[in-house]
Tab-separated table of C-alpha atoms in Angstrom:
chain	number	residue	atom	x	y	z
H	1	MET	CA	28.884	55.803	239.462
H	2	LYS	CA	25.543	54.110	240.051
H	3	LYS	CA	23.559	56.988	238.662
H	4	GLN	CA	25.410	57.182	235.356
H	5	SER	CA	23.207	58.382	232.568
H	6	ASP	CA	22.577	56.100	229.629
H	7	PHE	CA	24.540	58.502	227.429
H	8	ILE	CA	27.643	58.146	229.613
H	9	LYS	CA	27.237	54.362	229.601
H	10	GLY	CA	27.139	54.506	225.820
H	11	VAL	CA	30.305	56.613	225.718
H	12	TYR	CA	32.009	54.198	228.111
H	13	ASN	CA	31.091	51.248	225.867
H	14	GLY	CA	32.169	53.166	222.781
H	15	ILE	CA	35.714	54.001	223.934
H	16	PRO	CA	37.238	50.545	223.221
H	17	ILE	CA	35.544	50.529	219.811
H	18	ALA	CA	36.945	53.987	219.016
H	19	LEU	CA	40.432	52.812	220.005
H	20	GLY	CA	40.021	49.724	217.820
H	21	TYR	CA	38.901	51.891	214.908
H	22	ILE	CA	41.897	54.193	214.975
H	23	PRO	CA	44.405	51.812	213.280
H	24	LEU	CA	41.757	50.683	210.793
H	25	ALA	CA	40.759	54.255	209.955
H	26	PHE	CA	44.448	55.182	209.925
H	27	SER	CA	45.135	52.555	207.266
H	28	PHE	CA	42.122	53.734	205.291
H	29	GLY	CA	43.456	57.286	205.376
H	30	THR	CA	46.900	56.141	204.242
H	31	LEU	CA	45.379	53.978	201.490
H	32	ALA	CA	43.550	57.006	200.092
H	33	ILE	CA	46.709	59.135	200.133
H	34	LYS	CA	48.618	56.322	198.394
H	35	GLY	CA	45.886	56.370	195.780
H	36	GLY	CA	46.720	59.998	195.094
H	37	TYR	CA	43.880	61.732	196.959
H	38	ASP	CA	44.053	64.759	199.226
H	39	PHE	CA	43.456	64.228	202.942
H	40	TRP	CA	39.911	65.612	202.804
H	41	VAL	CA	38.726	62.812	200.502
H	42	PRO	CA	39.080	59.887	202.957
H	43	THR	CA	37.947	62.147	205.817
H	44	LEU	CA	34.744	63.087	203.984
H	45	MET	CA	34.180	59.419	203.128
H	46	SER	CA	34.567	58.385	206.771
H	47	MET	CA	32.141	61.090	207.846
H	48	LEU	CA	29.502	60.041	205.326
H	49	SER	CA	29.918	56.254	205.257
H	50	PHE	CA	31.173	54.853	208.589
H	51	THR	CA	31.843	51.473	206.981
H	52	GLY	CA	35.341	49.948	206.956
H	53	ALA	CA	35.443	47.345	204.200
H	54	GLY	CA	33.097	49.315	201.952
H	55	GLN	CA	35.267	52.441	202.080
H	56	MET	CA	38.448	50.434	201.486
H	57	ALA	CA	36.980	48.663	198.478
H	58	GLY	CA	35.440	51.947	197.328
H	59	ILE	CA	38.659	53.946	197.360
H	60	GLN	CA	40.519	51.141	195.577
H	61	MET	CA	37.879	51.107	192.842
H	62	MET	CA	38.013	54.917	192.598
H	63	VAL	CA	41.785	54.716	192.077
H	64	GLN	CA	41.146	52.245	189.235
H	65	ALA	CA	38.491	54.666	187.858
H	66	ALA	CA	35.814	51.966	188.094
H	67	SER	CA	32.318	52.863	186.908
H	68	LEU	CA	30.031	54.529	189.471
H	69	ILE	CA	27.449	51.765	189.135
H	70	SER	CA	30.002	49.030	189.896
H	71	ILE	CA	31.253	51.008	192.910
H	72	PHE	CA	27.665	51.281	194.118
H	73	LEU	CA	26.902	47.577	193.545
H	74	VAL	CA	30.115	46.332	195.170
H	75	ASN	CA	29.321	48.446	198.227
H	76	LEU	CA	25.751	47.171	198.362
H	77	VAL	CA	27.091	43.603	198.305
H	78	ILE	CA	29.773	44.331	200.905
H	79	ASN	CA	27.206	45.995	203.163
H	80	ALA	CA	24.450	43.408	202.660
H	81	ARG	CA	25.257	41.890	206.049
H	82	TYR	CA	23.987	45.060	207.715
H	83	LEU	CA	20.487	44.090	206.617
H	84	VAL	CA	20.661	41.152	208.988
H	85	MET	CA	22.260	43.133	211.797
H	86	SER	CA	19.796	46.013	211.528
H	87	LEU	CA	16.873	43.577	211.432
H	88	SER	CA	18.155	41.928	214.580
H	89	MET	CA	18.847	45.242	216.347
H	90	ASN	CA	15.480	46.684	215.372
H	91	ASN	CA	13.871	43.664	217.033
H	92	LYS	CA	15.921	44.141	220.208
H	93	ILE	CA	14.936	47.770	220.705
H	94	THR	CA	11.753	47.705	222.722
H	95	GLU	CA	11.555	51.432	223.421
H	96	LYS	CA	9.365	53.516	221.101
H	97	MET	CA	11.523	55.880	219.077
H	98	SER	CA	10.912	58.509	216.436
H	99	VAL	CA	11.894	57.825	212.823
H	100	PHE	CA	14.743	60.338	213.139
H	101	LYS	CA	16.208	58.462	216.090
H	102	ARG	CA	15.898	55.138	214.258
H	103	ILE	CA	17.707	56.577	211.245
H	104	PHE	CA	20.483	57.880	213.500
H	105	ILE	CA	20.948	54.427	215.068
H	106	SER	CA	20.913	52.716	211.679
H	107	PHE	CA	23.735	55.005	210.482
H	108	GLY	CA	25.860	53.788	213.403
H	109	MET	CA	25.201	50.062	212.916
H	110	THR	CA	28.781	48.954	212.329
H	111	ASP	CA	29.885	45.387	213.106
H	112	GLU	CA	31.353	46.533	216.405
H	113	ASN	CA	28.557	48.861	217.560
H	114	PHE	CA	26.062	46.157	216.682
H	115	THR	CA	27.951	43.568	218.729
H	116	ILE	CA	28.379	45.798	221.769
H	117	ALA	CA	24.711	46.824	221.716
H	118	SER	CA	23.580	43.225	221.221
H	119	PHE	CA	25.423	42.030	224.305
H	120	TYR	CA	24.709	45.083	226.432
H	121	THR	CA	22.781	43.956	229.487
H	122	GLY	CA	21.136	47.282	230.258
H	123	LYS	CA	18.159	48.814	228.511
H	124	LEU	CA	18.801	49.877	224.920
H	125	THR	CA	17.730	53.519	225.070
H	126	PHE	CA	18.381	56.282	222.544
H	127	PRO	CA	20.885	58.108	224.816
H	128	PHE	CA	22.878	54.853	225.126
H	129	PHE	CA	23.071	54.526	221.341
H	130	ALA	CA	23.921	58.229	221.016
H	131	GLY	CA	26.883	57.864	223.403
H	132	LEU	CA	28.064	54.621	221.789
H	133	ILE	CA	27.806	55.800	218.197
H	134	LEU	CA	29.154	59.336	218.673
H	135	THR	CA	32.217	57.980	220.522
H	136	SER	CA	33.088	55.298	217.962
H	137	TYR	CA	32.308	57.693	215.085
H	138	THR	CA	34.741	60.252	216.518
H	139	GLY	CA	37.491	57.589	216.678
H	140	TRP	CA	36.748	56.623	213.099
H	141	ILE	CA	37.009	60.155	211.700
H	142	LEU	CA	40.024	61.251	213.767
H	143	GLY	CA	41.846	58.015	212.848
H	144	THR	CA	41.221	58.671	209.158
H	145	LEU	CA	42.373	62.275	209.338
H	146	VAL	CA	45.549	61.510	211.311
H	147	GLY	CA	46.391	58.571	209.006
H	148	ALA	CA	45.964	60.718	205.930
H	149	LEU	CA	48.019	63.602	207.315
H	150	LEU	CA	50.870	61.443	208.659
H	151	MET	CA	51.210	59.427	205.465
H	152	GLN	CA	53.134	62.113	203.643
H	153	LEU	CA	55.825	62.033	206.332
H	154	MET	CA	56.508	58.279	206.048
H	155	PRO	CA	59.555	56.722	204.319
H	156	ALA	CA	58.815	55.178	200.898
H	157	ILE	CA	59.368	51.560	202.011
H	158	ILE	CA	56.933	51.894	204.909
H	159	GLN	CA	54.395	53.556	202.610
H	160	GLU	CA	54.622	50.635	200.222
H	161	ALA	CA	54.538	48.011	202.987
H	162	LEU	CA	51.350	49.642	204.333
H	163	SER	CA	49.596	48.472	201.172
H	164	ILE	CA	49.394	45.039	202.780
H	165	THR	CA	47.586	46.422	205.876
H	166	ILE	CA	44.026	46.081	204.693
H	167	TYR	CA	44.510	42.533	203.482
H	168	ALA	CA	46.269	41.555	206.709
H	169	MET	CA	43.317	42.929	208.678
H	170	PHE	CA	40.858	41.096	206.470
H	171	CYS	CA	42.833	37.908	207.261
H	172	GLY	CA	42.631	38.754	210.952
H	173	LEU	CA	38.841	39.081	210.711
H	174	LEU	CA	38.297	36.034	208.530
H	175	LEU	CA	40.588	33.274	209.761
H	176	PRO	CA	39.227	32.804	213.293
H	177	SER	CA	35.769	32.147	211.790
H	178	VAL	CA	37.229	29.846	209.122
H	179	LYS	CA	38.928	27.822	211.872
H	180	ARG	CA	35.708	27.363	213.826
H	181	SER	CA	33.217	26.560	211.107
H	182	LYS	CA	33.597	24.071	208.274
H	183	ALA	CA	30.753	25.808	206.412
H	184	VAL	CA	32.518	29.183	206.606
H	185	ALA	CA	35.778	27.540	205.479
H	186	VAL	CA	34.088	25.977	202.433
H	187	VAL	CA	32.267	29.200	201.501
H	188	THR	CA	35.504	31.200	201.805
H	189	ALA	CA	37.458	28.648	199.728
H	190	ILE	CA	34.850	28.760	196.946
H	191	ALA	CA	34.910	32.575	196.947
H	192	ILE	CA	38.720	32.579	196.728
H	193	ALA	CA	38.750	30.030	193.897
H	194	ILE	CA	36.256	32.042	191.832
H	195	SER	CA	38.034	35.307	192.625
H	196	CYS	CA	41.346	33.792	191.407
H	197	ALA	CA	39.614	32.620	188.229
H	198	PHE	CA	38.512	36.220	187.618
H	199	TYR	CA	42.067	37.393	188.024
H	200	PHE	CA	43.965	34.790	186.026
H	201	ILE	CA	41.582	33.814	183.210
H	202	PRO	CA	42.063	36.545	180.559
H	203	PHE	CA	38.416	36.770	179.421
H	204	LEU	CA	37.101	37.062	182.999
H	205	ALA	CA	39.878	39.492	183.934
H	206	SER	CA	38.774	41.808	181.120
H	207	LEU	CA	35.295	42.316	182.653
H	208	PRO	CA	34.555	45.634	184.411
H	209	SER	CA	36.205	46.118	187.814
H	210	GLY	CA	33.930	45.094	190.673
H	211	ILE	CA	32.410	42.069	188.933
H	212	ASN	CA	35.437	40.127	190.191
H	213	ILE	CA	34.218	40.730	193.764
H	214	ILE	CA	30.438	40.570	193.303
H	215	VAL	CA	30.314	37.238	191.434
H	216	PRO	CA	32.500	35.184	193.816
H	217	THR	CA	30.749	36.721	196.843
H	218	VAL	CA	27.220	35.967	195.683
H	219	VAL	CA	27.961	32.532	194.198
H	220	ALA	CA	29.916	31.296	197.225
H	221	ALA	CA	27.328	32.581	199.727
H	222	ALA	CA	24.492	31.034	197.691
H	223	ILE	CA	26.266	27.665	197.542
H	224	GLY	CA	26.870	27.925	201.277
H	225	ALA	CA	23.207	28.713	201.935
H	226	LEU	CA	22.125	25.704	199.849
H	227	VAL	CA	24.653	23.199	201.219
H	228	PHE	CA	24.938	24.453	204.803
H	229	PRO	CA	21.662	26.217	205.655
H	230	MET	CA	21.833	27.932	209.036
H	231	PRO	CA	19.622	26.898	211.914
H	232	GLN	CA	16.633	29.248	212.209
H	233	GLU	CA	17.502	30.794	215.550
H	234	GLU	CA	17.196	34.264	216.935
H	235	GLU	CA	20.831	34.422	218.062
H	236	GLN	CA	22.384	33.121	214.866
H	237	THR	CA	23.632	36.365	213.413
H	238	ASP	CA	24.728	37.647	216.775
H	239	SER	CA	27.014	34.722	217.533
H	240	ILE	CA	28.700	34.880	214.158
H	241	LYS	CA	29.197	38.636	214.276
H	242	ASN	CA	30.529	38.302	217.771
H	243	GLU	CA	33.324	36.030	216.614
H	244	GLU	CA	34.497	38.760	214.299
H	245	ALA	CA	34.075	41.732	216.531
H	246	LYS	CA	35.959	40.081	219.384
H	247	GLU	CA	39.155	40.711	217.476
H	248	ASN	CA	38.754	44.439	217.818
H	249	GLU	CA	38.218	44.612	221.546
W	1	MET	CA	32.723	63.978	183.741
W	2	SER	CA	35.411	65.960	185.589
W	3	ASP	CA	37.626	64.263	188.162
W	4	LEU	CA	35.961	66.170	190.971
W	5	THR	CA	32.450	65.253	189.801
W	6	TYR	CA	33.472	61.588	189.576
W	7	LEU	CA	35.050	61.796	193.024
W	8	LEU	CA	31.978	63.325	194.674
W	9	LEU	CA	29.555	60.968	192.905
W	10	ALA	CA	31.688	57.963	193.904
W	11	ILE	CA	31.683	59.108	197.544
W	12	ALA	CA	27.909	59.571	197.340
W	13	ALA	CA	27.504	56.075	195.831
W	14	ILE	CA	29.607	54.528	198.610
W	15	SER	CA	27.714	56.404	201.339
W	16	ILE	CA	24.267	55.571	199.969
W	17	ALA	CA	25.211	51.906	199.491
W	18	ALA	CA	26.419	51.819	203.098
W	19	PHE	CA	23.250	53.430	204.387
W	20	ILE	CA	20.506	51.569	202.481
W	21	PRO	CA	21.014	48.083	203.987
W	22	ARG	CA	21.309	49.597	207.471
W	23	VAL	CA	18.323	51.884	207.384
W	24	ILE	CA	15.698	49.740	205.626
W	25	PRO	CA	15.194	47.276	208.499
W	26	PHE	CA	14.758	50.179	210.918
W	27	LEU	CA	12.005	51.673	208.790
W	28	LEU	CA	10.116	48.406	208.270
W	29	PRO	CA	7.444	47.195	210.654
W	30	LYS	CA	9.028	44.851	213.209
W	31	GLY	CA	9.628	41.327	211.960
W	32	ARG	CA	12.323	38.955	210.804
W	33	ILE	CA	13.295	37.531	207.424
W	34	LYS	CA	11.409	34.253	207.186
W	35	SER	CA	13.353	32.631	204.342
W	36	ARG	CA	15.944	30.229	205.686
W	37	PHE	CA	17.886	30.448	202.429
W	38	LEU	CA	18.000	34.256	202.514
W	39	ASN	CA	19.096	34.297	206.150
W	40	SER	CA	21.870	31.795	205.467
W	41	PHE	CA	22.905	33.637	202.315
W	42	LEU	CA	23.199	36.955	204.171
W	43	ASN	CA	25.108	35.244	206.953
W	44	TYR	CA	27.755	33.872	204.597
W	45	ILE	CA	28.217	37.157	202.718
W	46	PRO	CA	30.879	38.649	205.044
W	47	TYR	CA	33.074	35.566	204.704
W	48	SER	CA	32.733	35.161	200.956
W	49	VAL	CA	33.310	38.868	200.322
W	50	LEU	CA	36.408	38.929	202.539
W	51	GLY	CA	37.793	35.821	200.803
W	52	ALA	CA	37.207	37.340	197.380
W	53	MET	CA	38.738	40.678	198.381
W	54	ILE	CA	41.878	39.161	199.948
W	55	PHE	CA	42.821	36.651	197.261
W	56	PRO	CA	44.549	36.973	194.903
W	57	ALA	CA	44.838	40.777	195.411
W	58	ILE	CA	47.036	40.409	198.515
W	59	PHE	CA	49.853	38.901	196.413
W	60	PHE	CA	49.986	42.027	194.273
W	61	ALA	CA	49.618	44.545	197.112
W	62	THR	CA	53.235	45.732	196.799
W	63	SER	CA	55.542	46.007	193.797
W	64	SER	CA	57.454	42.909	194.966
W	65	LEU	CA	55.668	39.543	194.738
W	66	LEU	CA	58.144	38.080	197.231
W	67	ALA	CA	57.479	40.825	199.814
W	68	SER	CA	53.709	40.456	199.389
W	69	ILE	CA	53.889	36.680	199.838
W	70	ALA	CA	56.024	37.116	202.978
W	71	GLY	CA	53.469	39.587	204.371
W	72	THR	CA	50.636	37.229	203.460
W	73	VAL	CA	52.221	34.243	205.228
W	74	VAL	CA	52.788	36.263	208.395
W	75	ALA	CA	49.250	37.683	208.299
W	76	ILE	CA	47.752	34.204	207.884
W	77	LEU	CA	49.843	32.740	210.707
W	78	LEU	CA	49.060	35.578	213.142
W	79	ALA	CA	45.382	35.501	212.175
W	80	PHE	CA	45.280	31.734	212.577
W	81	TRP	CA	46.711	32.102	216.089
W	82	GLU	CA	43.939	34.671	216.672
W	83	LYS	CA	46.207	37.557	217.539
W	84	ARG	CA	44.582	40.986	217.786
W	85	LEU	CA	43.871	42.742	214.491
W	86	ILE	CA	46.469	45.407	215.186
W	87	ILE	CA	49.137	42.718	215.838
W	88	VAL	CA	48.209	40.883	212.622
W	89	ALA	CA	48.480	44.148	210.681
W	90	LEU	CA	51.724	45.375	212.268
W	91	GLY	CA	53.432	41.956	211.963
W	92	SER	CA	52.514	41.713	208.323
W	93	ILE	CA	53.624	45.302	207.565
W	94	LEU	CA	56.942	44.745	209.368
W	95	ILE	CA	57.852	41.587	207.423
W	96	THR	CA	56.718	43.132	204.143
W	97	ALA	CA	58.886	46.207	204.797
W	98	ILE	CA	61.898	44.051	205.721
W	99	VAL	CA	61.626	41.965	202.543
W	100	LEU	CA	61.072	45.125	200.462
W	101	ALA	CA	64.256	46.581	201.947
W	102	ILE	CA	66.269	43.417	201.160
W	103	VAL	CA	65.153	42.673	197.600
């Protein structure tokens, strides 16, 4: 066991992530089928995107026939956090790597892979990342495929109840952080208030789909950044991401 | 635009939007964002976007407002007690299904 290759270590670290992804990917697959798509649609999306919340929001907007530009912008906003994670990870990798290898690693920078790699005590080599990312990626795609294929066999009531899955998981990700940080609680409350305004005020509700997510997200995060600026520390993003990713272990 | 064209372009938009924020930092020369505001802003994004995506949409997730509210309450309680994601999801689905079956 001592002479394990870095690739095997990566695979070993990726197995719990893959297991954690299966129910999430499963619910994504079922969501797509509920939206009226064939099984290959969510599977192709999982293969090309590898991003949970972005795909969920994306497929919901596709069902509502939202404009392509709003789908693109919502996903950019949802995925903006990866900028911070990738910046941090790029700084942690000391080994010289080719551009191709860097691009491969960046594709696999999910919340969970980022967290595991950040707290990995060994050397962050390319084979380690390859093992980690390929393992979690496999769980993600298989989970999507199985979810999409099994959906058709489910009773109607269960199918309908599954619509709550994504929101329940979002609650599971969000609430532990809200409990721990007053700043996060305030930012979240502002986002919710604005989001409700976009739903219930007729003029705002008539705006193109996607605006109702982008505006609350950006406004609440900007207010948070002004009122509760974060300390300028190297570990800042890591500790916050860690709180979230813990839930999936 | 045909349905299939829209579908493929939407998938492309989602994939590109997922890839851009991840890949740019890896292609830049090494260094960190200096702006404290920008760092804080990016840090708060996951929370604000989750808040905006959950509410009020969660209340209209199923055809029954009552069932959705029941599922929401259970999800919030389980999440507040920091149960595992899968437990939060399954608990919420179970209660939602039960209320859907009753009403």
